[in-house]
CSV table of C-alpha atoms and ligand atoms in Angstrom, one decimal:
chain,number,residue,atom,x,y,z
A,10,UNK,CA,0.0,0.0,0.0
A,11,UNK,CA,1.1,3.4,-0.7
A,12,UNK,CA,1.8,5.8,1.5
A,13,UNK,CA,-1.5,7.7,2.3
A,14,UNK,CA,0.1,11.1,1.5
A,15,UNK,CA,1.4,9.9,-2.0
A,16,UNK,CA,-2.2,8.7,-3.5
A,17,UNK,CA,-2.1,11.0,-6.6
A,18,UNK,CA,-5.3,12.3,-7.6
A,19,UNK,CA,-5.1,11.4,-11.6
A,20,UNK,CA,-4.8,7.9,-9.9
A,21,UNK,CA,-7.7,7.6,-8.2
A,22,UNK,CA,-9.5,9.7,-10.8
A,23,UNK,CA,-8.4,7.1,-13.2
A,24,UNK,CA,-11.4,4.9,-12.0
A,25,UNK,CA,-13.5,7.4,-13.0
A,26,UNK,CA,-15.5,6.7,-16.4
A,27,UNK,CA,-16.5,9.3,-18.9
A,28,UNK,CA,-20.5,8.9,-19.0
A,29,UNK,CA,-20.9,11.7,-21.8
A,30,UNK,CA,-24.2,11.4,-23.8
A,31,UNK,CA,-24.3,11.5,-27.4
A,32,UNK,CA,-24.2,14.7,-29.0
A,33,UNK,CA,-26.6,16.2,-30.7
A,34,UNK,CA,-29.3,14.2,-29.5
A,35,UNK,CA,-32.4,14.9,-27.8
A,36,UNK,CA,-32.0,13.8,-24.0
A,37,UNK,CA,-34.8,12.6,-21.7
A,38,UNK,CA,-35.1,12.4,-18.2
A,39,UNK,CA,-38.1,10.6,-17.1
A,40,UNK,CA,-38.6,10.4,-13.3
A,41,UNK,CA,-40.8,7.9,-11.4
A,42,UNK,CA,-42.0,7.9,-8.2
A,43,UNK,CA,-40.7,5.1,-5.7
A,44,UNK,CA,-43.4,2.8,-4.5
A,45,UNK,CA,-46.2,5.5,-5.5
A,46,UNK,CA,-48.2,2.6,-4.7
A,47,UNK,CA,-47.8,2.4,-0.9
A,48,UNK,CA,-47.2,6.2,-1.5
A,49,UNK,CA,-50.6,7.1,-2.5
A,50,UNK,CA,-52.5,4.4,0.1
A,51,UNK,CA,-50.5,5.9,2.9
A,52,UNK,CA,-51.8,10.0,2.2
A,53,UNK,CA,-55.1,8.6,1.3
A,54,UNK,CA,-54.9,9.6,-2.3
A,55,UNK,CA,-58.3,9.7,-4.1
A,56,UNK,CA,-58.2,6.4,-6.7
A,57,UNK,CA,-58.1,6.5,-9.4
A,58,UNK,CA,-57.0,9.9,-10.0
A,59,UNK,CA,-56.3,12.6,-6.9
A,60,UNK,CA,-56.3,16.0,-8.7
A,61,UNK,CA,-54.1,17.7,-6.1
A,62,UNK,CA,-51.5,15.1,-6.7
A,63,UNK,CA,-51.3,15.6,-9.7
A,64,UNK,CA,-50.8,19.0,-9.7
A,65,UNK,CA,-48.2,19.1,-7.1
A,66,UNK,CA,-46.5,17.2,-10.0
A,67,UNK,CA,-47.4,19.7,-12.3
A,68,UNK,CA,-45.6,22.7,-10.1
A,69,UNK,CA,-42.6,20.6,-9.5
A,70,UNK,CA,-42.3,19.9,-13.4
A,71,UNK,CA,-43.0,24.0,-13.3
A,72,UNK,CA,-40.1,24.4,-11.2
A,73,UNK,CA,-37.8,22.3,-13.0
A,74,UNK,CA,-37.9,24.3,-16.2
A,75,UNK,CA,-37.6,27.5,-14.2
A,76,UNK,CA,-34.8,26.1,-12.8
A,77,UNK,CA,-33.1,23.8,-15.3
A,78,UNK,CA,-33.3,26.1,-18.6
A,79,UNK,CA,-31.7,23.5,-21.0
A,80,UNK,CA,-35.6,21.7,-20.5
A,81,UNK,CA,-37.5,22.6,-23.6
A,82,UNK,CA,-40.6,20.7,-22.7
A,83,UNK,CA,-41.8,18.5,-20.2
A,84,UNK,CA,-44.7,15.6,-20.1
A,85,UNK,CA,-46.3,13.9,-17.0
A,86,UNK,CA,-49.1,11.8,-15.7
A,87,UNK,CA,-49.4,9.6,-12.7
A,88,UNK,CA,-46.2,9.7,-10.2
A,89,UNK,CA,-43.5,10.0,-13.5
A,90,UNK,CA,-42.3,12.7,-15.5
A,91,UNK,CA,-40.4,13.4,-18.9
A,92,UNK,CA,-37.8,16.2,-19.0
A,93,UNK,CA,-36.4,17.0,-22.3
A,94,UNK,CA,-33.6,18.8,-22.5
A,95,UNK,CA,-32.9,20.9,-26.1
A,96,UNK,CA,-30.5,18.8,-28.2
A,97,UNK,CA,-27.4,20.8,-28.1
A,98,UNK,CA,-27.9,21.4,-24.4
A,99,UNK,CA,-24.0,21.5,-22.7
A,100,UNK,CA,-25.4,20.9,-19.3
A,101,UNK,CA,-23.1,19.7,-17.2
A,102,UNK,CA,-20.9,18.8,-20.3
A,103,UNK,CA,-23.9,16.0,-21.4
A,104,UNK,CA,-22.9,13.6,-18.5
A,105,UNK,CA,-25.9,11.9,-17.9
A,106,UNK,CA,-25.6,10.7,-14.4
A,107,UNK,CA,-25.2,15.0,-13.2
A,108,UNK,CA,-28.3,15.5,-15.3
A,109,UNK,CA,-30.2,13.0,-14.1
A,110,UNK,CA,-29.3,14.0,-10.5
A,111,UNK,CA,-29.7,16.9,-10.2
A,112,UNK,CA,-33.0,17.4,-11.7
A,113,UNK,CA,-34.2,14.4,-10.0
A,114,UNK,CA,-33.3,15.3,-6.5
A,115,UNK,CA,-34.4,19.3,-7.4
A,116,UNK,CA,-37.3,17.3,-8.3
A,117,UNK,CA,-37.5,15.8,-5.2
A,118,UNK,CA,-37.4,18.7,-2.7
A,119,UNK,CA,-39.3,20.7,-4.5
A,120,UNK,CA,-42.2,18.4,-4.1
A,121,UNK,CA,-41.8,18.1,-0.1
A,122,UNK,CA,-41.3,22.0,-0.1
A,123,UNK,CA,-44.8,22.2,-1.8
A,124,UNK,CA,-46.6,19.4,-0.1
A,125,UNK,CA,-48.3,21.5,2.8
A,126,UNK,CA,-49.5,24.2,-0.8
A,127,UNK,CA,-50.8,21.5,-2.3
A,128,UNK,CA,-52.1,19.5,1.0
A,129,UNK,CA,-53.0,21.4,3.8
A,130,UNK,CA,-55.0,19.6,5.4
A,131,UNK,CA,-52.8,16.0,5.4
A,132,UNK,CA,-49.8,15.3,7.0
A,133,UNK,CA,-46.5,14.8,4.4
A,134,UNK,CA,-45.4,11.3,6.7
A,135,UNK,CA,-42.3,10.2,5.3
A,136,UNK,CA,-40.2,11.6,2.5
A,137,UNK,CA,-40.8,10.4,-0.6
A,138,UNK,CA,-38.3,9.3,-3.5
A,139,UNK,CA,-38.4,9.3,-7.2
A,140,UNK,CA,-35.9,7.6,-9.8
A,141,UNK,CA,-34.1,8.9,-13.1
A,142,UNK,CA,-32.9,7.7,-15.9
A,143,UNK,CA,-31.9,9.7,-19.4
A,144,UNK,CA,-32.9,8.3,-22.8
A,145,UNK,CA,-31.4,9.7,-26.0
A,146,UNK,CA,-33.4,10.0,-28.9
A,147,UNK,CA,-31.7,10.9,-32.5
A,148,UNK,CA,-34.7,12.7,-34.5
A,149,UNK,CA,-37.1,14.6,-33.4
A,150,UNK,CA,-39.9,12.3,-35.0
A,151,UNK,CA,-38.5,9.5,-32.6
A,152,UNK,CA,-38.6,11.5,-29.4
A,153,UNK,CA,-42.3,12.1,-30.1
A,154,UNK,CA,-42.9,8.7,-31.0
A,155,UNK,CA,-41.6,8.4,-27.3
A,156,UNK,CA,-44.1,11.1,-26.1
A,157,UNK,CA,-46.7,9.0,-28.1
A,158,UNK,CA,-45.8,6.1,-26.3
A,159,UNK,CA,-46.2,7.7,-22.8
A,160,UNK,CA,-49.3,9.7,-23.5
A,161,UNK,CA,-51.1,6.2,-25.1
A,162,UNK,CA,-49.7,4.8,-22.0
A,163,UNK,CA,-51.5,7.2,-20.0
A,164,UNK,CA,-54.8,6.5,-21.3
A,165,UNK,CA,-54.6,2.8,-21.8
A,166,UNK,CA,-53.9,3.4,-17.5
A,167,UNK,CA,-56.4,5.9,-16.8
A,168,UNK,CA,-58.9,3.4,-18.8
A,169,UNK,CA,-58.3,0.7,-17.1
A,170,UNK,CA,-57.7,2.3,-13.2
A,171,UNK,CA,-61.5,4.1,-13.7
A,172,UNK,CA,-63.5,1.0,-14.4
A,173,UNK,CA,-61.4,-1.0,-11.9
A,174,UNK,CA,-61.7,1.7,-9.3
A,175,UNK,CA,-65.4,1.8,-10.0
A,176,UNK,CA,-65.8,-1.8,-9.5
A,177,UNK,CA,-64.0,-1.4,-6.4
A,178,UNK,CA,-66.3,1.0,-4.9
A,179,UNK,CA,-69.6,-0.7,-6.2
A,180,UNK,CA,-68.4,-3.7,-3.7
A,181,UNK,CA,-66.4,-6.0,-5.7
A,182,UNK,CA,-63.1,-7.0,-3.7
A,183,UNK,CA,-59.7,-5.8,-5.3
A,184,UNK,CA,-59.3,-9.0,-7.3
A,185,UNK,CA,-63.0,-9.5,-8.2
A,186,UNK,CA,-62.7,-6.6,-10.2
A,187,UNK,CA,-59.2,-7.7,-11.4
A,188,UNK,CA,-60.5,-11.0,-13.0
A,189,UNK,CA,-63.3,-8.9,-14.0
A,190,UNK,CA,-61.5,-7.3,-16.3
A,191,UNK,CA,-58.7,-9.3,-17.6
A,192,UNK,CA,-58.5,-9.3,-21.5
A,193,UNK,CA,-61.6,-6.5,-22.0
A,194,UNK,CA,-60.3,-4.5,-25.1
A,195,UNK,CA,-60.8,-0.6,-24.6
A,196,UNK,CA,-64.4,-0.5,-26.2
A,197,UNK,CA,-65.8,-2.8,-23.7
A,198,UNK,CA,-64.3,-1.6,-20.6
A,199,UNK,CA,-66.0,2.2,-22.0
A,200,UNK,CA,-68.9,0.0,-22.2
A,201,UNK,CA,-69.0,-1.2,-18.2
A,202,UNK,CA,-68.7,1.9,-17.3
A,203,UNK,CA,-70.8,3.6,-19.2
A,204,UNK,CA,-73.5,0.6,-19.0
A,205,UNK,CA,-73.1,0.1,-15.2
A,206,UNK,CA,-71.8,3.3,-13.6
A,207,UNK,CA,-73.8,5.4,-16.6
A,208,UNK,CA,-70.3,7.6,-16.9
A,209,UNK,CA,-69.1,8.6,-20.2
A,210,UNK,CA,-65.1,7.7,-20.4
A,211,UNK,CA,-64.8,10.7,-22.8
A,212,UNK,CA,-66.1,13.5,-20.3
A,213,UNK,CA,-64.1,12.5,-17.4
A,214,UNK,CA,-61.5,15.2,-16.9
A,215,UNK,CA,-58.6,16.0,-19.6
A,216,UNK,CA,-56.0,15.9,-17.2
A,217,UNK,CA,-56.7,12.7,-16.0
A,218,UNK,CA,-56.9,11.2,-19.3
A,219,UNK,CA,-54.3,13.1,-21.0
A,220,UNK,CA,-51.8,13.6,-18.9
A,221,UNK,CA,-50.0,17.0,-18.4
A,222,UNK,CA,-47.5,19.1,-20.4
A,223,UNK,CA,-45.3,22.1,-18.9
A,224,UNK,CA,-43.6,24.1,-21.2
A,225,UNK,CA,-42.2,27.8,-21.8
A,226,UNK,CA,-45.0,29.9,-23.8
A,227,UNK,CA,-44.1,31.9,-27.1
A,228,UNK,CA,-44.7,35.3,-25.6
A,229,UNK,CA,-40.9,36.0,-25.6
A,230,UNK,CA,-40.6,38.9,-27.9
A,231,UNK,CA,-37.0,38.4,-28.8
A,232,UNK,CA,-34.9,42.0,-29.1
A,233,UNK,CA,-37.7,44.2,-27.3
A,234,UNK,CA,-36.1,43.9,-24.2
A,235,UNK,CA,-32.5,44.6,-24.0
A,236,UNK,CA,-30.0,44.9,-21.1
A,237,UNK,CA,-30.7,41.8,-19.4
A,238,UNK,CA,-34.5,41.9,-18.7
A,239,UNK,CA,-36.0,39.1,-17.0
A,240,UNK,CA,-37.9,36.4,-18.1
A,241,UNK,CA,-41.4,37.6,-16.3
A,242,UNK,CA,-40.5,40.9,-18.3
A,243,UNK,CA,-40.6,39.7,-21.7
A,244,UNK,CA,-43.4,37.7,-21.0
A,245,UNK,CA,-42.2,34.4,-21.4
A,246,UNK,CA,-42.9,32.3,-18.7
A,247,UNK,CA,-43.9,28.2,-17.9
A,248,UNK,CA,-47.8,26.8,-18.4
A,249,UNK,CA,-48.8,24.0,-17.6
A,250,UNK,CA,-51.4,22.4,-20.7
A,251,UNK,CA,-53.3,19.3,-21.2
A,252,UNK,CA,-52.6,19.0,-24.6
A,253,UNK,CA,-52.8,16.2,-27.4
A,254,UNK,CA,-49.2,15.6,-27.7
A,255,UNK,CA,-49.7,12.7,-30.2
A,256,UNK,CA,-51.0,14.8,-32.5
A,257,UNK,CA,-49.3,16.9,-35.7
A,258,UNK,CA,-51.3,20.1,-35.1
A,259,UNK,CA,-49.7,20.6,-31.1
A,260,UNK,CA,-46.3,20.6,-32.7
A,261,UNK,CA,-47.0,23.0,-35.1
A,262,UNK,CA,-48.9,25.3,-33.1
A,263,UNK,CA,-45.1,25.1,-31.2
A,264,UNK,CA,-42.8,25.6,-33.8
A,265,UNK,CA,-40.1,26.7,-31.3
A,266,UNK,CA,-39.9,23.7,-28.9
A,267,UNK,CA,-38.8,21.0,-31.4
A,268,UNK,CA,-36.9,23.4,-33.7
B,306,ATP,P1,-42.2,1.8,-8.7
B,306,ATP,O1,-41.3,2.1,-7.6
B,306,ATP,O2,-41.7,0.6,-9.5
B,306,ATP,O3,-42.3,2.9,-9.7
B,306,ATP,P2,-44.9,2.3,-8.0
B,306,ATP,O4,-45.7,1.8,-6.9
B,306,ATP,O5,-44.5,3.8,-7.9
B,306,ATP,O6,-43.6,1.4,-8.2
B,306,ATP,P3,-46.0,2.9,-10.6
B,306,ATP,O7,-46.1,1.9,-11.8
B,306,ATP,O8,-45.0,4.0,-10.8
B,306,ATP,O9,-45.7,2.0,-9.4
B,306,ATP,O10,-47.4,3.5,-10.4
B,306,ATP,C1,-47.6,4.6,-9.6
B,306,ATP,C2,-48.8,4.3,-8.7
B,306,ATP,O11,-48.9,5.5,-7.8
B,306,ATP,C3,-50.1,4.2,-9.4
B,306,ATP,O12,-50.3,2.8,-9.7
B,306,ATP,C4,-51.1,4.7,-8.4
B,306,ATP,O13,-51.5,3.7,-7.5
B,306,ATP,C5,-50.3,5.7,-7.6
B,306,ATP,N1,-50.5,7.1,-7.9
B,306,ATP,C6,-49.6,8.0,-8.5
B,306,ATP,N2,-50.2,9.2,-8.7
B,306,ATP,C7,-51.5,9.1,-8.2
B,306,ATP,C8,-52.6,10.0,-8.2
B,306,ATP,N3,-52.4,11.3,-8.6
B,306,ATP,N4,-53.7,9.6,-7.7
B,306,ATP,C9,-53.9,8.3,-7.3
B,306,ATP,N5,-52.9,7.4,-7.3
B,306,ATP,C10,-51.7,7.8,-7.8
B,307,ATP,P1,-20.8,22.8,-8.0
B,307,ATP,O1,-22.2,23.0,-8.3
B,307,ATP,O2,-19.9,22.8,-9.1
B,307,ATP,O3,-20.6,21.6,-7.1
B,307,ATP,P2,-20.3,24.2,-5.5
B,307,ATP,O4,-20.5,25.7,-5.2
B,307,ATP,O5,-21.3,23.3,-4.9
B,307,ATP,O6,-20.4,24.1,-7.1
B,307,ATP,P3,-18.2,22.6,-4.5
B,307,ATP,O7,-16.8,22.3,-5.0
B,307,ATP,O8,-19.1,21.4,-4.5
B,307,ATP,O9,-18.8,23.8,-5.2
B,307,ATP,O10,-18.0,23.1,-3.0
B,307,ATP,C1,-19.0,23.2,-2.1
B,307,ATP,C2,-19.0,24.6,-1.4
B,307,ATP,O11,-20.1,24.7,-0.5
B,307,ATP,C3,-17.7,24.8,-0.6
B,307,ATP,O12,-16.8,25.5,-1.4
B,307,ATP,C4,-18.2,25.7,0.5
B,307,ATP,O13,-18.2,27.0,0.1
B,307,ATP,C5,-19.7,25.3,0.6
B,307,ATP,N1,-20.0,24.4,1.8
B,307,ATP,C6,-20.4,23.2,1.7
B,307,ATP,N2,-20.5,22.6,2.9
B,307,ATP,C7,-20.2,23.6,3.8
B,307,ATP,C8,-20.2,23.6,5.2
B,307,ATP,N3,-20.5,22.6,5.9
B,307,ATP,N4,-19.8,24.8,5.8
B,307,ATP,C9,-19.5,25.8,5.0
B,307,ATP,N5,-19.5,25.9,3.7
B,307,ATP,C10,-19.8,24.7,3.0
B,308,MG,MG1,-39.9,3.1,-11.1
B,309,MG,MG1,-43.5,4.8,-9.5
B,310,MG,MG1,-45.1,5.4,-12.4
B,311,MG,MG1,-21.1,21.2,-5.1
């Protein structure tokens, strides 16, 4: 062994490995919320959907682009959220495991700094976590194929946890309603609840069935405000849509965010 005070740095450093993400490629962090599960039982969330939740989600998302301003856009629905970052961002030199951190644990506090906003009535009674990952995508047509995926995934959820959830609170026990519904195609589970609860899937609220963007608006008049002028200044600032992100048309009503 060498002597303690001889360990040279480059040494140790050595063991280090470069974790740069691909150039020029659109990076996404989607966070997830550990064991939401238990999470949700234990603050008594409202099943299938608890709208305050949700939008605590929403303002930490808010609060993440304020914060982080390499994140162009942002999508979320349940306990998870998609960050992407613009494709030439130089955050943190692209290493993906900063990235991911650091908006994951900013994430993180944010959401216990804005439980008691959001909740004032419940107790916040242990500290939640959420996980991180980073996913490249190459084109811009792939990443919203990803965004596709998650929004489809969203409602293929919010389908399926509003009839089960409806079974559940006409009586049926947890698995009852489970078996109940194993292998009903999308049609016929609109059909048991529209048939045996009378509620039309299509009317239940967007946010539940869409899922949430964040992103910066287009107000920012470029050039009209010189000298440093802030953000709230020029207008520009984060909203928070439920938007058809599968959809042509929402892209190109936001030219900016993709190009
Ligand atoms: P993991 O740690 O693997 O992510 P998980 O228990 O968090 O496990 P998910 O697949 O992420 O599992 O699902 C999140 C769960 O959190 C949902 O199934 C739902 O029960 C609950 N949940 C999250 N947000 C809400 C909400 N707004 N209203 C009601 N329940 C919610
Ligand atoms: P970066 O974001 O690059 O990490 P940084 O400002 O966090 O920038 P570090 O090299 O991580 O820089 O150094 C942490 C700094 O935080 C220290 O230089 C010191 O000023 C401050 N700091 C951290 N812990 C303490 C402490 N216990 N008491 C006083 N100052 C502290
Ligand atoms: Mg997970
Ligand atoms: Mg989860
Ligand atoms: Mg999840
Ligand atoms: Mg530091």
């Amino acid at each position: 062994r060498e002597d303690i005070n001889n360990i040279k740095p480059e040494y140790v450093k050595s063991f280090q490995f470069e974790n740069k993400l691909m150039p020029l490629t659109w990076i996404v962090v989607r966070i997830d919320g550990c064991h939401f599960h238990r999470f949700s039982e234990v603050h008594e969330f409202e099943k299938p959907n608890d709208e305050q939740a949700l939008n605590l989600m929403n303002s930490c998302a808010v609060a993440v682009l304020e914060q982080f301003k390499d994140v162009i856009f942002s999508y979320g629905v349940s306990d998870e959220y998609s960050f992407v970052l613009k494709k030439d961002s130089q955050f943190y030199q692209r290493r993906g495991s900063e990235i991911v951190t650091a908006l994951v644990s900013y994430f993180t506090s944010i959401y216990v700094m804005k439980w008691k906003e959001f909740f004032p009535q419940k107790e916040l009674k242990y500290p939640p976590c959420f996980d991180g990952r980073a996913v490249l995508y190459p084109t811009s047509e792939i990443l919203r194929d990803y965004l596709t995926w998650r929004q489809v995934d969203c409602h293929i959820n919010n389908q399926y946890n509003t009839c089960f959830w409806m079974l559940v609170k006409s009586g049926k026990s947890k698995s009852e309603a489970q078996a109940y519904l194993k292998g009903t195609q999308a049609r016929e589970k609109n059909e048991v609840l529209l048939q045996q609860f009378g509620i039309d899937y299509n009317t239940l609220p967007l946010m539940f069935r869409q899922g949430s963007s964040a992103f910066w608006n287009e107000e920012e008049k470029t050039g009209m405000y010189e000298n440093g002028a802030s953000a709230e200044k020029s207008g520009k600032k984060v909203v928070v849509e439920q938007c058809n992100i599968i959809e042509q048309s929402f892209w190109e009503a936001h030219p900016s965010i993709l190009n």
